[in-house]
Coordinates of C-alpha atoms and ligand atoms in Angstrom, one line a residue:
M1 CA -8.5 30.8 18.0
Y2 CA -6.6 30.2 21.3
L3 CA -2.2 30.3 20.6
T4 CA 0.0 29.6 23.7
K5 CA 2.9 32.1 24.2
E6 CA 4.8 30.3 22.2
E7 CA 3.5 29.7 19.8
E8 CA 2.2 34.3 19.7
K9 CA 6.1 34.1 19.2
I10 CA 5.8 31.8 16.5
Y11 CA 3.0 34.0 15.0
D12 CA 4.1 37.2 15.6
G13 CA 7.9 36.2 13.3
E14 CA 10.2 36.1 16.3
Y15 CA 11.5 32.2 15.3
G16 CA 11.8 33.9 11.0
E17 CA 10.0 33.7 8.1
V18 CA 9.4 30.1 7.3
L19 CA 7.7 29.4 10.7
E20 CA 5.7 32.2 11.3
K21 CA 4.7 31.0 6.9
C22 CA 4.1 27.7 9.1
M23 CA 2.0 28.7 11.5
N24 CA -0.3 31.4 10.1
L25 CA -1.1 28.7 7.4
L26 CA -2.3 26.1 10.6
V27 CA -3.9 29.7 12.2
S28 CA -5.9 30.3 9.0
L29 CA -7.0 27.0 8.2
G30 CA -8.0 26.8 12.3
D31 CA -10.3 29.8 11.9
I32 CA -12.0 28.5 9.0
Y33 CA -12.8 25.4 10.5
G34 CA -13.4 26.8 14.1
A35 CA -10.7 25.4 15.8
E36 CA -10.1 26.6 19.3
K37 CA -6.5 25.4 19.5
L38 CA -3.9 23.7 17.9
I39 CA -2.9 20.1 19.1
P40 CA 0.3 18.3 18.9
I41 CA 0.8 15.7 16.6
S42 CA 2.7 12.6 16.2
S43 CA 3.6 12.7 12.6
S44 CA 3.1 13.8 9.5
Q45 CA 2.9 12.4 5.4
I46 CA 3.5 15.2 3.2
S47 CA 1.5 15.3 -0.2
G48 CA 2.8 17.6 -3.5
V49 CA 6.1 16.0 -4.3
S50 CA 6.1 15.1 -7.8
Y51 CA 7.4 18.2 -10.3
K52 CA 3.7 17.1 -12.3
T53 CA 1.8 19.2 -9.7
I54 CA 4.3 21.4 -8.1
G55 CA 5.7 22.6 -10.3
D56 CA 8.4 25.8 -10.8
I57 CA 6.1 27.9 -8.1
G58 CA 6.0 25.0 -5.7
L59 CA 9.9 23.2 -6.6
E60 CA 10.8 27.5 -5.8
F61 CA 8.7 27.4 -2.7
L62 CA 10.4 24.3 -1.5
R63 CA 14.2 26.3 -1.8
D64 CA 13.5 29.0 0.2
F65 CA 12.5 26.2 2.3
A66 CA 15.6 24.6 2.7
N67 CA 17.6 27.0 1.9
E68 CA 16.4 29.3 5.9
K69 CA 17.4 25.6 6.9
V70 CA 14.0 24.5 8.6
E71 CA 13.9 21.8 9.5
V72 CA 10.5 19.1 11.0
S73 CA 9.9 18.7 14.4
V74 CA 7.9 15.4 13.7
P75 CA 8.7 12.2 12.3
S76 CA 7.5 12.9 8.3
T77 CA 7.5 10.7 5.2
L78 CA 6.8 11.8 1.8
N79 CA 4.1 11.4 -0.7
P80 CA 5.1 9.2 -4.3
C81 CA 6.8 11.7 -6.6
G82 CA 7.2 11.6 -10.5
M83 CA 9.0 8.9 -11.2
D84 CA 11.6 5.8 -9.8
V85 CA 14.3 8.0 -8.1
D86 CA 16.9 5.2 -8.8
N87 CA 15.7 3.9 -12.0
W88 CA 14.1 6.7 -13.8
K89 CA 16.5 6.2 -17.2
K90 CA 15.9 3.1 -17.7
L91 CA 12.1 3.2 -16.8
G92 CA 12.5 6.3 -19.7
F93 CA 11.6 8.9 -17.3
P94 CA 11.7 12.6 -19.8
E95 CA 14.9 14.1 -18.4
D96 CA 14.6 17.5 -17.9
F97 CA 11.2 15.7 -15.7
A98 CA 14.0 14.1 -14.3
K99 CA 16.1 17.1 -13.3
K100 CA 13.4 19.0 -11.4
Q101 CA 12.0 15.8 -9.2
L102 CA 15.4 15.3 -7.8
E103 CA 16.3 18.8 -7.4
I104 CA 12.3 18.4 -5.0
I105 CA 13.5 15.1 -3.2
D106 CA 16.5 16.9 -2.9
C107 CA 14.5 19.8 -0.7
F108 CA 12.5 17.7 1.3
K109 CA 16.2 16.0 2.2
K110 CA 17.1 19.1 3.3
I111 CA 14.1 19.9 5.7
G112 CA 14.1 16.0 7.5
A113 CA 11.3 14.6 5.2
E114 CA 12.0 11.0 5.7
I115 CA 12.5 10.6 1.9
S116 CA 10.9 7.8 0.9
C117 CA 8.6 8.8 -1.0
T118 CA 5.4 6.6 -0.7
C119 CA 1.5 6.6 -0.3
T120 CA 1.1 3.2 2.2
P121 CA 4.0 5.2 4.7
Y122 CA 1.7 2.8 7.3
L123 CA 3.6 0.0 6.0
T124 CA 6.9 1.1 5.8
G125 CA 7.7 2.7 9.2
N126 CA 5.5 5.5 10.2
L127 CA 2.9 3.5 11.8
P128 CA 0.8 5.7 13.8
R129 CA -1.3 4.0 17.0
F130 CA -5.1 3.8 17.5
R131 CA -6.1 7.4 18.9
E132 CA -3.1 9.3 18.0
H133 CA -3.0 12.6 15.8
I134 CA -1.5 13.3 12.9
A135 CA -1.6 15.5 9.2
W136 CA -1.0 13.0 6.8
A137 CA -2.0 14.1 3.6
E138 CA -2.7 12.0 0.8
S139 CA -6.3 11.1 0.6
S140 CA -6.0 6.8 0.7
A141 CA -3.2 6.9 3.4
V142 CA -5.7 9.7 4.8
S143 CA -8.8 7.5 5.0
F144 CA -6.8 4.1 5.6
A145 CA -5.1 6.0 9.2
N146 CA -8.9 8.0 10.2
S147 CA -10.2 4.4 9.4
V148 CA -8.4 0.8 9.6
I149 CA -5.7 2.6 12.7
G150 CA -8.3 4.6 13.9
A151 CA -5.5 7.2 14.4
K152 CA -6.9 11.0 13.8
T153 CA -6.4 13.3 10.7
N154 CA -7.8 15.2 8.4
R155 CA -7.2 15.5 4.9
E156 CA -4.4 17.8 5.0
G157 CA -3.6 19.3 1.3
G158 CA 0.4 19.1 0.4
P159 CA 1.6 23.0 2.2
A160 CA -0.7 22.2 5.7
A161 CA 0.6 19.1 6.1
L162 CA 4.4 20.6 5.2
A163 CA 3.4 23.3 7.8
S164 CA 2.3 21.4 10.5
A165 CA 5.5 19.0 10.2
I166 CA 7.8 22.1 10.5
I167 CA 5.4 23.1 13.3
G168 CA 4.3 19.7 15.1
K169 CA 1.1 20.8 15.3
T170 CA -2.5 20.8 13.5
P171 CA -6.1 22.7 14.1
Y172 CA -8.4 21.2 16.6
Y173 CA -11.2 20.6 14.1
G174 CA -12.6 18.4 11.6
Y175 CA -11.9 14.5 12.5
H176 CA -9.6 15.4 15.6
L177 CA -12.8 15.3 16.9
D178 CA -14.9 12.5 17.7
E179 CA -18.2 14.2 17.7
N180 CA -17.2 14.2 13.8
R181 CA -16.2 10.2 13.9
K182 CA -19.0 8.9 13.7
A183 CA -21.2 7.3 10.7
T184 CA -23.4 9.1 8.3
H185 CA -25.2 6.6 6.3
I186 CA -25.1 2.0 6.8
I187 CA -23.7 0.1 3.5
E188 CA -24.8 -3.5 3.2
V189 CA -23.1 -5.1 1.2
N190 CA -23.9 -8.4 -0.6
I191 CA -20.5 -9.0 -3.1
E192 CA -19.7 -12.2 -4.1
N193 CA -15.9 -13.2 -4.6
P194 CA -14.4 -10.3 -3.8
S195 CA -11.4 -9.0 -5.0
I196 CA -8.7 -5.1 -5.0
D197 CA -10.7 -4.6 -8.0
V198 CA -13.8 -5.2 -6.6
Y199 CA -13.5 -3.3 -3.5
G200 CA -12.3 -0.5 -5.8
A201 CA -15.5 -1.2 -7.7
L202 CA -17.2 -0.4 -4.5
G203 CA -15.3 2.4 -2.5
Y204 CA -15.9 3.9 -6.6
I205 CA -19.9 4.0 -5.9
V206 CA -20.3 4.5 -2.1
G207 CA -18.4 7.5 -2.3
K208 CA -20.8 9.0 -4.3
T209 CA -23.1 8.2 -2.8
V210 CA -22.1 8.9 0.0
K211 CA -20.1 12.7 -1.1
N212 CA -18.8 13.9 2.2
G213 CA -20.2 11.6 4.5
I214 CA -19.2 8.4 7.3
P215 CA -20.0 5.5 5.3
Y216 CA -20.8 2.1 8.1
F217 CA -20.2 -1.1 5.7
K218 CA -22.6 -4.9 6.7
N219 CA -21.4 -7.8 5.5
I220 CA -17.8 -7.4 4.5
K221 CA -16.7 -10.4 6.5
N222 CA -12.9 -11.8 5.5
I223 CA -11.3 -8.7 4.0
N224 CA -7.5 -8.1 4.0
N225 CA -5.8 -5.2 4.9
D226 CA -4.8 -4.4 0.6
E227 CA -8.2 -4.5 0.0
L228 CA -9.5 -2.4 3.2
K229 CA -6.6 -0.2 1.1
A230 CA -8.4 -0.2 -1.8
L231 CA -11.8 0.2 -1.2
G232 CA -10.7 3.3 0.9
A233 CA -8.7 4.5 -1.8
A234 CA -11.2 4.4 -4.2
M235 CA -14.2 6.2 -2.2
A236 CA -11.6 8.4 -1.2
A237 CA -11.3 8.9 -4.9
S238 CA -14.4 9.3 -6.4
S239 CA -15.7 12.1 -3.2
G240 CA -14.1 13.5 -0.4
V241 CA -14.9 10.3 1.8
A242 CA -11.7 10.3 5.1
L243 CA -13.0 7.8 7.3
Y244 CA -15.3 4.2 7.1
H245 CA -16.6 2.1 9.3
V246 CA -16.5 -2.1 8.9
E247 CA -19.0 -4.2 11.0
N248 CA -16.7 -6.3 13.3
I249 CA -13.9 -5.3 11.6
T250 CA -12.2 -1.4 11.8
P251 CA -11.6 -0.3 15.5
E252 CA -14.8 2.3 16.1
A253 CA -17.2 0.7 14.1
K254 CA -18.3 -0.4 17.5
K255 CA -19.5 3.2 19.1
A256 CA -19.8 4.9 15.0
I257 CA -23.3 3.9 14.1
D258 CA -26.4 5.0 15.2
D259 CA -29.6 4.2 14.9
N260 CA -32.1 5.8 11.7
L261 CA -28.7 6.2 10.0
E262 CA -29.3 6.0 5.9
K263 CA -29.7 2.6 4.5
I264 CA -27.8 2.0 0.8
T265 CA -27.9 -1.1 -0.2
I266 CA -25.2 -2.4 -2.5
D267 CA -25.1 -6.3 -5.0
M268 CA -23.1 -7.5 -7.9
D269 CA -25.6 -5.3 -10.6
D270 CA -24.4 -2.1 -9.1
I271 CA -20.8 -3.4 -9.0
K272 CA -21.1 -4.6 -13.0
D273 CA -22.6 -1.5 -13.8
A274 CA -19.2 0.9 -11.7
Y275 CA -16.9 -1.3 -13.8
E276 CA -18.2 0.0 -16.8
E277 CA -18.4 3.3 -16.0
L278 CA -14.8 3.1 -14.9
N279 CA -13.8 1.2 -18.0
T280 CA -13.2 4.2 -20.9
C281 CA -10.9 2.0 -23.5
N282 CA -12.2 -1.7 -25.5
E283 CA -8.2 -1.8 -27.0
A284 CA -5.3 -3.5 -25.4
P285 CA -3.6 -1.3 -22.5
D286 CA -0.2 0.1 -23.5
L287 CA -0.1 0.0 -19.5
I288 CA -0.7 -1.8 -17.2
C289 CA -0.1 -0.4 -14.2
I290 CA -0.9 -1.5 -10.2
G291 CA -0.1 -0.4 -7.0
C292 CA -2.4 2.7 -6.3
P293 CA -1.4 2.4 -3.8
H294 CA 1.7 1.5 -3.4
C295 CA 1.3 -2.5 -3.5
S296 CA 2.4 -4.6 -0.5
L297 CA 4.8 -7.3 -0.6
R298 CA 1.4 -9.7 -0.5
E299 CA 0.2 -7.6 -3.8
I300 CA 3.3 -8.4 -5.1
K301 CA 4.7 -11.9 -4.0
E302 CA 0.2 -12.9 -5.6
I303 CA 1.4 -11.5 -8.9
A304 CA 4.7 -12.7 -9.4
E305 CA 3.3 -16.3 -8.3
F306 CA 0.6 -15.5 -11.1
I307 CA 3.4 -15.1 -13.3
K308 CA 5.2 -17.8 -12.8
K309 CA 2.2 -20.2 -13.4
N310 CA 1.0 -19.3 -15.7
S311 CA 4.3 -18.7 -17.6
I312 CA 3.5 -15.1 -18.9
K313 CA 4.8 -13.0 -21.2
L314 CA 3.5 -9.8 -21.6
K315 CA 2.5 -8.0 -24.3
C316 CA 2.7 -4.3 -22.9
D317 CA 4.7 -2.6 -20.6
L318 CA 3.7 -3.4 -16.8
W319 CA 4.3 -1.1 -13.6
I320 CA 4.1 -2.6 -10.4
C321 CA 4.4 0.8 -8.4
T322 CA 5.6 0.3 -4.7
S323 CA 8.0 1.9 -2.1
L324 CA 11.9 0.9 -1.9
H325 CA 10.7 -0.9 0.9
M326 CA 8.9 -3.4 -0.7
K327 CA 11.1 -3.5 -3.7
A328 CA 14.2 -4.6 -1.4
I329 CA 12.0 -7.8 0.3
A330 CA 10.7 -8.3 -3.6
D331 CA 14.5 -8.7 -4.7
R332 CA 15.2 -10.9 -1.7
M333 CA 12.9 -12.7 -2.3
G334 CA 13.2 -13.5 -6.1
Y335 CA 10.0 -11.8 -6.6
T336 CA 11.5 -9.1 -8.4
R337 CA 13.7 -11.1 -11.4
I338 CA 10.1 -13.8 -12.3
I339 CA 8.4 -9.6 -12.9
E340 CA 11.8 -8.2 -14.9
K341 CA 11.3 -12.4 -17.6
A342 CA 8.2 -11.7 -18.3
G343 CA 9.1 -8.1 -19.1
G344 CA 7.6 -6.0 -16.2
E345 CA 9.1 -3.6 -13.4
I346 CA 8.7 -3.1 -9.9
V347 CA 8.3 0.5 -10.3
K348 CA 9.7 2.3 -7.2
D349 CA 8.8 6.0 -5.1
T350 CA 6.2 6.5 -8.2
C351 CA 2.5 7.9 -8.0
M352 CA 1.5 6.5 -11.6
V353 CA -1.2 9.5 -11.6
V354 CA 1.8 12.2 -11.2
A355 CA 3.8 10.7 -13.6
P356 CA 4.8 11.5 -16.7
I357 CA 2.8 8.9 -18.7
E358 CA 1.6 10.7 -21.3
D359 CA 4.7 12.5 -21.9
M360 CA 5.4 8.8 -22.0
G361 CA 3.5 8.0 -24.9
Y362 CA 1.4 6.0 -22.8
K363 CA -2.3 6.2 -24.0
R364 CA -4.2 2.9 -22.7
V365 CA -3.4 1.7 -18.8
A366 CA -5.1 -1.3 -17.6
T367 CA -5.0 -1.6 -14.2
N368 CA -7.5 -2.8 -10.7
S369 CA -7.0 0.3 -8.8
G370 CA -10.4 2.3 -8.8
K371 CA -8.3 5.0 -7.6
A372 CA -6.1 5.2 -10.3
G373 CA -9.1 4.0 -12.5
V374 CA -10.9 7.8 -11.3
Y375 CA -7.3 9.6 -11.7
L376 CA -6.1 8.5 -14.4
P377 CA -8.7 10.2 -17.3
S378 CA -8.0 13.8 -15.6
F379 CA -4.2 13.6 -14.4
C380 CA -2.7 12.1 -17.3
K381 CA -5.1 12.2 -20.1
S382 CA -5.7 8.2 -20.6
E383 CA -8.2 5.9 -21.8
V384 CA -8.6 2.9 -18.9
I385 CA -9.3 -0.6 -19.2
Y386 CA -10.7 -1.6 -15.6
G387 CA -10.6 -5.2 -14.3
N388 CA -9.5 -8.4 -12.2
I389 CA -5.2 -8.2 -12.7
K390 CA -5.3 -12.0 -13.3
D391 CA -7.0 -11.0 -16.2
I392 CA -5.2 -7.8 -17.2
L393 CA -1.9 -10.0 -17.0
K394 CA -3.1 -12.7 -19.4
Ligands
LIG1 C1 -4.1 12.1 -6.2 C2 -2.5 12.1 -5.9 C3 -3.6 12.0 -4.1 C4 -4.6 12.0 -3.6 O1 -5.4 11.4 -3.6 O2 -4.3 12.5 -2.6 C5 -1.7 12.1 -7.0 C6 -0.4 12.4 -5.9 O3 -0.5 14.0 -5.5 P1 0.1 14.6 -4.4 O4 -0.4 16.4 -4.2 O5 0.9 14.7 -6.3 O6 1.0 14.4 -4.2
SF4_2 S1 -0.7 5.8 -6.3 FE1 -2.6 6.5 -6.0 S2 -2.8 6.0 -3.7 FE2 -0.8 6.9 -4.6 S3 -0.2 9.2 -4.1 FE3 -1.1 8.1 -6.3 S4 -2.6 8.5 -6.5 FE4 -2.2 8.3 -4.2

């Protein structure tokens, strides 16, 4: 791979061990994937923040970075961690987990990453522009950035996103190249009354069908950003899909399509099959968990209004996972009060999948997220009740 003189100096360790390690990682990735060079990025989104996923080895690695006083060189935001950074005690997160989790957050703060802790950074200030090169890690955020915004990122791992945040560059391969952004399959969609959970089920099936391909959806109309985020997240969970196009909706759709692509039709029978696969349990949930990816303000508003209109009193715990930013507005709008009065909580900073929910006694989780439906059984050993938020809350 071609390196500039400055990049070579970093690679040779002239600017210290941490930068050398980061450059080595990016060059190795570039060599594996045949990148000709490194390119500058405008932002990074760093995953691997939960103590549940990175453990003591990850914490030790981050301590080294923080002690070396290196800093990120581009705007860099953090993925969710395993708990609400401020409100963990009240929510019942274990003390020993919290201690380690707070130290991880502190390490990231020391290296200058914005400790926003959300998988929807595009709703909270880390908003790339069309065609900008970025290095993002969380798979739903990657999918949204590539597909809905038209920015360009590979599906980075946590260490590569961190290395890119520090160096400010990423290897030029994969989805950074226009020729790799063309559709591989046409998906003709015939579905009725689509909602977040229907799009989650659609994403789940399409992911399983196209695997690492790039689906081009036809016949999807009036889809909103929350539904696009649910669709992309579920596809990224059931497969390696990091980019999709929707006819007349996403910015690169027009240029992404060629003749002779394989055509697949998805109708309501396929969606019903997906619900059956995602549902692993007939019993009542002990936790309702919404916000995978993190809820937008509109999603929180809809839940609060539904709870109020139907005078709902919850029979089990409810976590609505979101960012600090959305929670602050929800507080001001009075949504938080309505949700808390019904017995629920708005939980900031937290990824339900990498939270220690199994250690907190939760066994059966109800969700409207296709992505959570895929991950909860393996990450948290949960049984899953998959469905529409209104049916789940009633
Ligand atoms: C499965 C997760 C993210 C993804 O799909 O990219 C959960 C969060 O992962 P971390 O590596 O702990 O950020
Ligand atoms: S909440 Fe869901 S979308 Fe967000 S980081 Fe966790 S698994 Fe990914």
